[in-house]
mmCIF file of C-alpha atoms and ligand atoms in Angstrom:
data_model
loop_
_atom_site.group_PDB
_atom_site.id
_atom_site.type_symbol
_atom_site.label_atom_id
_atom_site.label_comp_id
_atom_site.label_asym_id
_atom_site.label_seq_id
_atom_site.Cartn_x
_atom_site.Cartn_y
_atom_site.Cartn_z
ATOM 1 C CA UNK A 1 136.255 -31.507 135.970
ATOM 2 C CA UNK A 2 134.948 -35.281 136.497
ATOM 3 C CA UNK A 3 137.242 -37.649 135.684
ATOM 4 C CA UNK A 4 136.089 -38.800 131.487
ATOM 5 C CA UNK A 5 138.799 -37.064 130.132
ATOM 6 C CA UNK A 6 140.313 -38.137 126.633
ATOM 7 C CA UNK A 7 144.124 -37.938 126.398
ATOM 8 C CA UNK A 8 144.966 -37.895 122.508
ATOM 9 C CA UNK A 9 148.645 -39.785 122.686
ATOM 10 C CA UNK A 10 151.202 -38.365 119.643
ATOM 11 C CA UNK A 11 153.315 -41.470 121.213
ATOM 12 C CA UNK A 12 154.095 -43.412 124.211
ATOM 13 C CA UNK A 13 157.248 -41.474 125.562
ATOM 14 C CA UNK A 14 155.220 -38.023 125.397
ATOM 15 C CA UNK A 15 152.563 -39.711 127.131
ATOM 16 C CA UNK A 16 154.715 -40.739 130.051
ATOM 17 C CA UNK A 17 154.551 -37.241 132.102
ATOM 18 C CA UNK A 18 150.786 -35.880 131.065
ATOM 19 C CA UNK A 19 149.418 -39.212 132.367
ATOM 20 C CA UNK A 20 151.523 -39.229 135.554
ATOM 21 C CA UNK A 21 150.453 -35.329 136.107
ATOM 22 C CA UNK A 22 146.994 -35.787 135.506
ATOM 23 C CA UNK A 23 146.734 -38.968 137.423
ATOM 24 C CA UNK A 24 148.297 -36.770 140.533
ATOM 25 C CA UNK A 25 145.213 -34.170 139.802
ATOM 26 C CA UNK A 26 142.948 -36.584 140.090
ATOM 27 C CA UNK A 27 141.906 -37.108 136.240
ATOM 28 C CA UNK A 28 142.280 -40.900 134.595
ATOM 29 C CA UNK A 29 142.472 -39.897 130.974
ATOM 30 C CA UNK A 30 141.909 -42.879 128.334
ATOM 31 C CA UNK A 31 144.346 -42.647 125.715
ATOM 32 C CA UNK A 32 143.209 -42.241 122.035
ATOM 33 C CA UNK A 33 146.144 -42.807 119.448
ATOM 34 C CA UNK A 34 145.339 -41.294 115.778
ATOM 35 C CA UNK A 35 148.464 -40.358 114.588
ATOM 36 C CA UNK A 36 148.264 -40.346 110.209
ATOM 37 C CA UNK A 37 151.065 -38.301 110.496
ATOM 38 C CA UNK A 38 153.911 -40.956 111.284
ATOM 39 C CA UNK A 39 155.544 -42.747 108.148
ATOM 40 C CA UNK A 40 156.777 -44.900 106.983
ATOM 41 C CA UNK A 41 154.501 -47.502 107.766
ATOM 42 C CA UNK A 42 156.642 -49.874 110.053
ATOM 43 C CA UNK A 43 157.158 -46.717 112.043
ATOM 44 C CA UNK A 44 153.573 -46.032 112.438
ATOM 45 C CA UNK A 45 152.868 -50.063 113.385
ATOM 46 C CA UNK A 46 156.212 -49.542 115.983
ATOM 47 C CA UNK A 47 154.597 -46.185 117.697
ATOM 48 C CA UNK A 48 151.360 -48.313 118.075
ATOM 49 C CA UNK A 49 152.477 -51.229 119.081
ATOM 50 C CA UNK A 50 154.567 -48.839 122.081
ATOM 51 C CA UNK A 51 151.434 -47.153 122.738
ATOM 52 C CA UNK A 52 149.502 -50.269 123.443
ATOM 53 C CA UNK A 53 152.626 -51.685 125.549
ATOM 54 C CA UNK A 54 152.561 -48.371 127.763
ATOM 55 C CA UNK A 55 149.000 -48.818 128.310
ATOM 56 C CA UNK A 56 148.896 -51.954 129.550
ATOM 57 C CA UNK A 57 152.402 -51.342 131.865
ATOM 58 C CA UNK A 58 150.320 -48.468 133.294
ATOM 59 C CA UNK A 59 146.771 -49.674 133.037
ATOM 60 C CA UNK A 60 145.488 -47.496 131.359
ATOM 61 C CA UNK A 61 142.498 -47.664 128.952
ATOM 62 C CA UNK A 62 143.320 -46.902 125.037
ATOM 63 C CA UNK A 63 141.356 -46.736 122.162
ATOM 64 C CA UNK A 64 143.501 -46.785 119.001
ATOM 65 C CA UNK A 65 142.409 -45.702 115.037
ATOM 66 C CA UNK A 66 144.493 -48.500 113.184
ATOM 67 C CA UNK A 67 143.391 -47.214 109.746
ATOM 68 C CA UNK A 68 146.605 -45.893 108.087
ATOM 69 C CA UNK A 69 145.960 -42.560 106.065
ATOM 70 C CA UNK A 70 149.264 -41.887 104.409
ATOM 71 C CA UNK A 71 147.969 -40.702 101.553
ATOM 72 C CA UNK A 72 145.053 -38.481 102.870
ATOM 73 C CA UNK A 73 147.868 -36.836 105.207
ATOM 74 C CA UNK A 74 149.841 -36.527 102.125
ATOM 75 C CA UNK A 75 147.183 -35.413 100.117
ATOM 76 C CA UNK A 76 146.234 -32.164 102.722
ATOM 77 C CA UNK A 77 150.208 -31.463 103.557
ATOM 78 C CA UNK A 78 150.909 -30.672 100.027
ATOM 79 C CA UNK A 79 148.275 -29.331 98.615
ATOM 80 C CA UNK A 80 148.473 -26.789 101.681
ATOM 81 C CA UNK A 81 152.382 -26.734 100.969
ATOM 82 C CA UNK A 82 151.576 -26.162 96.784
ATOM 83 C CA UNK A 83 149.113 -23.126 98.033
ATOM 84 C CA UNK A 84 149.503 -20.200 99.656
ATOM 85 C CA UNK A 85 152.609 -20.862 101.325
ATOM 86 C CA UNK A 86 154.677 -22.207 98.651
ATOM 87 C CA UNK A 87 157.491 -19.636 99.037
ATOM 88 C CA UNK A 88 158.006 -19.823 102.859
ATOM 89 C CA UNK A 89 157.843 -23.271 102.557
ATOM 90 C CA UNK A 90 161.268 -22.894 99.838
ATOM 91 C CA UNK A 91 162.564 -20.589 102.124
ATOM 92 C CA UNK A 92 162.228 -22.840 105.265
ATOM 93 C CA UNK A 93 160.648 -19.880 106.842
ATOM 94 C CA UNK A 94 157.126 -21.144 107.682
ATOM 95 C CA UNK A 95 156.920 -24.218 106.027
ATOM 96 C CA UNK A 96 156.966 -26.266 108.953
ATOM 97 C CA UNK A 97 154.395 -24.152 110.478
ATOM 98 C CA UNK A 98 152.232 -24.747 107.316
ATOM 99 C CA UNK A 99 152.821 -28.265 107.261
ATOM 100 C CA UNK A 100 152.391 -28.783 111.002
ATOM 101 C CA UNK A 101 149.032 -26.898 111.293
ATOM 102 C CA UNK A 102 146.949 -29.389 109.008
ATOM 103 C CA UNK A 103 148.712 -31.903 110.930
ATOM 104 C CA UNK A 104 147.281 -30.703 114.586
ATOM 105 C CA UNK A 105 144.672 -29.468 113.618
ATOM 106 C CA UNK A 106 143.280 -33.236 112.074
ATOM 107 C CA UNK A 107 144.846 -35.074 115.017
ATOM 108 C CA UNK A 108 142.949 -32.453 117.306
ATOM 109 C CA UNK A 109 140.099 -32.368 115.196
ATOM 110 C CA UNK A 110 139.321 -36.476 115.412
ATOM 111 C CA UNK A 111 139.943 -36.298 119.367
ATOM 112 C CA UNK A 112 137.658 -33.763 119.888
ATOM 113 C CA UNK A 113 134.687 -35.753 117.671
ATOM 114 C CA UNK A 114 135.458 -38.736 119.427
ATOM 115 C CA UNK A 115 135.073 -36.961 122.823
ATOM 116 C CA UNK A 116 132.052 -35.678 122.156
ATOM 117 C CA UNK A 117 130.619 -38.728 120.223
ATOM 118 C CA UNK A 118 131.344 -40.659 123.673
ATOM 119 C CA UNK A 119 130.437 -38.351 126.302
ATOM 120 C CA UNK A 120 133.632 -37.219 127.943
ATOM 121 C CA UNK A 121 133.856 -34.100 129.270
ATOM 122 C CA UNK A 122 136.995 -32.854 127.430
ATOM 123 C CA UNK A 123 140.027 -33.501 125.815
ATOM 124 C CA UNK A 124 143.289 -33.000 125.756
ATOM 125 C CA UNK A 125 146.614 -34.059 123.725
ATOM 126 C CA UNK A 126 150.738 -35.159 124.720
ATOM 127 C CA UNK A 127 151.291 -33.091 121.823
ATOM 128 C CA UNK A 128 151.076 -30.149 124.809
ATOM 129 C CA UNK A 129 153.911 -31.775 126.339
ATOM 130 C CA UNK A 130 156.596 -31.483 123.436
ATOM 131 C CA UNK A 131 159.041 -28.568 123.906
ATOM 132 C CA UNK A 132 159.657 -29.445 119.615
ATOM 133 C CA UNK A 133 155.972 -28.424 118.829
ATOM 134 C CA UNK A 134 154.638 -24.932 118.004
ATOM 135 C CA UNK A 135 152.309 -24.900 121.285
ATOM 136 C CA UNK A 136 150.641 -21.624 120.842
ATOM 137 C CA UNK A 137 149.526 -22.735 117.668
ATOM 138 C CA UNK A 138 148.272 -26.007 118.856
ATOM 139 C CA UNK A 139 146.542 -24.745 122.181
ATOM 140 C CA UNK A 140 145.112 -21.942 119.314
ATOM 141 C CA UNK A 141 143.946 -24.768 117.009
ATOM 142 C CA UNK A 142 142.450 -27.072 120.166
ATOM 143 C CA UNK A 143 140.679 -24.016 121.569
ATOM 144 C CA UNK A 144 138.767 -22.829 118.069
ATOM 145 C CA UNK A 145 138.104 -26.679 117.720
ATOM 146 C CA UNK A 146 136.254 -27.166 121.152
ATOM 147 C CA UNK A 147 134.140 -24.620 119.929
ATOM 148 C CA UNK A 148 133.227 -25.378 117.076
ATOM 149 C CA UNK A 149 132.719 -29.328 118.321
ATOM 150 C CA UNK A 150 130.844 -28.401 122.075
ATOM 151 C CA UNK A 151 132.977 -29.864 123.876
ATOM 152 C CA UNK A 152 136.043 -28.674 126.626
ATOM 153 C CA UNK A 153 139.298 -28.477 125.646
ATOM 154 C CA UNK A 154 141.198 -29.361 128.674
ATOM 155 C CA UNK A 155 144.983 -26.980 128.615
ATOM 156 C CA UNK A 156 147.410 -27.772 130.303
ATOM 157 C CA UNK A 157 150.989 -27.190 129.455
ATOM 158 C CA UNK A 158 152.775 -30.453 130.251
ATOM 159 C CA UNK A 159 156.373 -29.269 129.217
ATOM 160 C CA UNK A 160 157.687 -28.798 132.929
ATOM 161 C CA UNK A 161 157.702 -32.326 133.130
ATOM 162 C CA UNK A 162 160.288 -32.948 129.832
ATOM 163 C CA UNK A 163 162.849 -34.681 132.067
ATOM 164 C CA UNK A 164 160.672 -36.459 133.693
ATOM 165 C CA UNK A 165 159.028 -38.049 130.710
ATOM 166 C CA UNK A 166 162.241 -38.812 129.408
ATOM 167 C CA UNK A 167 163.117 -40.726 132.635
ATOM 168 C CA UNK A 168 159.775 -42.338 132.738
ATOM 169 C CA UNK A 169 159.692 -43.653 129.367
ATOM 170 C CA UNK A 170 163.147 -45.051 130.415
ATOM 171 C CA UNK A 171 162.361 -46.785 133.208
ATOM 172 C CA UNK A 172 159.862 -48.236 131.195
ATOM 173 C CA UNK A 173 162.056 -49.241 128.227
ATOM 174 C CA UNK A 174 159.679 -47.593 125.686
ATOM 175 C CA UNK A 175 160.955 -47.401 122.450
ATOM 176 C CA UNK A 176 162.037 -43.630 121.531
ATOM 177 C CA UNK A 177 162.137 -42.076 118.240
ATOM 178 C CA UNK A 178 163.890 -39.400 117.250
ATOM 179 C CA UNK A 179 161.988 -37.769 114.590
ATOM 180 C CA UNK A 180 158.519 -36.150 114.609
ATOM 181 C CA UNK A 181 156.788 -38.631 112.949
ATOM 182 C CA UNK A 182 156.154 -37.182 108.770
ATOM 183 C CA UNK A 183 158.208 -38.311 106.060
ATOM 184 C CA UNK A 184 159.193 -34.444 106.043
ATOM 185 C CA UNK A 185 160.115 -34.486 109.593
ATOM 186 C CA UNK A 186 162.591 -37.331 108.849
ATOM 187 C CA UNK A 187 164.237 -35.629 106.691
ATOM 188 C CA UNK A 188 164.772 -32.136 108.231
ATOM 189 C CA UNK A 189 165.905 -34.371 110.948
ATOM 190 C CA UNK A 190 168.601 -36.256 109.371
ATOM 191 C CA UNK A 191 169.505 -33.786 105.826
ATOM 192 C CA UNK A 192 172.732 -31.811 106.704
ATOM 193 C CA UNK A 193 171.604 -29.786 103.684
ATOM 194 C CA UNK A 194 168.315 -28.756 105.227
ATOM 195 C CA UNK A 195 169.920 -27.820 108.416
ATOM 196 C CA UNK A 196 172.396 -25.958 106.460
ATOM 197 C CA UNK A 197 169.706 -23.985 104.583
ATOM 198 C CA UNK A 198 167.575 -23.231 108.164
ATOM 199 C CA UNK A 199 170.674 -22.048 109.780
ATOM 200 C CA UNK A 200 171.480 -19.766 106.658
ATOM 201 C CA UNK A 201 167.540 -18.746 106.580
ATOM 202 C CA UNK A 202 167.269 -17.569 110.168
ATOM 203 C CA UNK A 203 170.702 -16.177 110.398
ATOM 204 C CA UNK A 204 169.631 -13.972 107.221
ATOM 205 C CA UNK A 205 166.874 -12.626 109.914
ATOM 206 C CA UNK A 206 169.462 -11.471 112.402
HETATM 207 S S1 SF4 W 301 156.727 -32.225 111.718
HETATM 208 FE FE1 SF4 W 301 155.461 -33.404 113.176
HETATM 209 S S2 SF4 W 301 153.748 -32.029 113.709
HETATM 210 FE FE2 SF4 W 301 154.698 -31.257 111.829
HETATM 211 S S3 SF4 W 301 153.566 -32.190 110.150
HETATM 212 FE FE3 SF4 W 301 155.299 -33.524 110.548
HETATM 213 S S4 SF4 W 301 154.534 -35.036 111.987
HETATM 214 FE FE4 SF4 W 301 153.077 -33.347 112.000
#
């Protein structure tokens, strides 16, 4: 592996550890933040704005998609949620999943055209380094992409390093969120109702 690797960045604090580890293996990634998914809009501008910030604190090279596609990521969320997985979705059973696969698989998607359209040699995401993230279905999604674009997908699973993030990002004085980053992620976050319902849901599975 030379060193052109391209390091899509969900945010700055889950970009803290995969840049440290891959730094120690002897890869400097250049971050690439396309990230439709985050809403509302002031949150979107904050994430960016703390992606460019850890960048520069690190030196690090970033390229960075400012064109804000709420409602194309809106668009493909629900029309996926108002298809074939309408009733999981009620249910809370697989909705997420639903939801969450357009949403990797666009982020990954861009990366991986970008990579190749600039001659790295792979890419990767931070996404790999959330423990809230489906990874098997991402690292699934990432590997049927890189073959379909020609170009390596570069796996690694960064979760080991979840503390360590954390304490990075805090040393840093990166701002944190704490929500995913969709208007639907917001609210499953914060709805006592919702969290009601997926307690009741997977309890009924027991
Ligand atoms: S919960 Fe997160 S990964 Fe899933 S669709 Fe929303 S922003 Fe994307």
């Amino acid at each position: 592996m030379n060193n052109k690797i391209l390091l899509h960045m969900c945010c700055a604090p889950c970009s803290c550890y995969p840049v440290k580890k891959l730094r120690a293996e002897g890869i400097e990634p250049i971050g690439y933040f396309f990230n439709p998914n985050i809403h509302p809009y002031q949150e979107w501008q904050r994430r960016l704005k703390t992606a460019k910030e850890f960048a520069e604190k690190i030196s690090m090279e970033i390229v960075t998609i400012e064109n804000y596609q709420l409602r194309e990521f809106l668009n493909r969320t629900q029309n996926y949620i108002e298809g074939v997985d309408a009733e999981e979705t009620i249910k809370f059973a697989d909705g997420h999943h639903s939801r969450c696969r357009i949403c990797y698989s666009w982020r990954l998607m861009e990366t991986a055209k970008f990579a190749k359209g600039n001659n790295f040699e792979a890419f990767t995401s931070t996404l790999f380094y959330s423990k809230h993230q489906n990874h098997q279905l991402m690292k699934v999604t990432a590997e049927k992409i890189a073959e379909a674009i020609g170009i390596k997908f570069y796996y690694e699973d960064f979760r080991d390093g979840w503390q360590e993030g954390i304490d990075i990002s805090l040393e840093l004085g990166l701002y944190r969120q704490n929500y995913c980053g969709c208007i639907f992620s917001e609210e499953e976050r914060f709805s006592k109702e919702i969290h009601k319902s997926r307690k009741k849901y997977f309890k009924s599975l027991k």
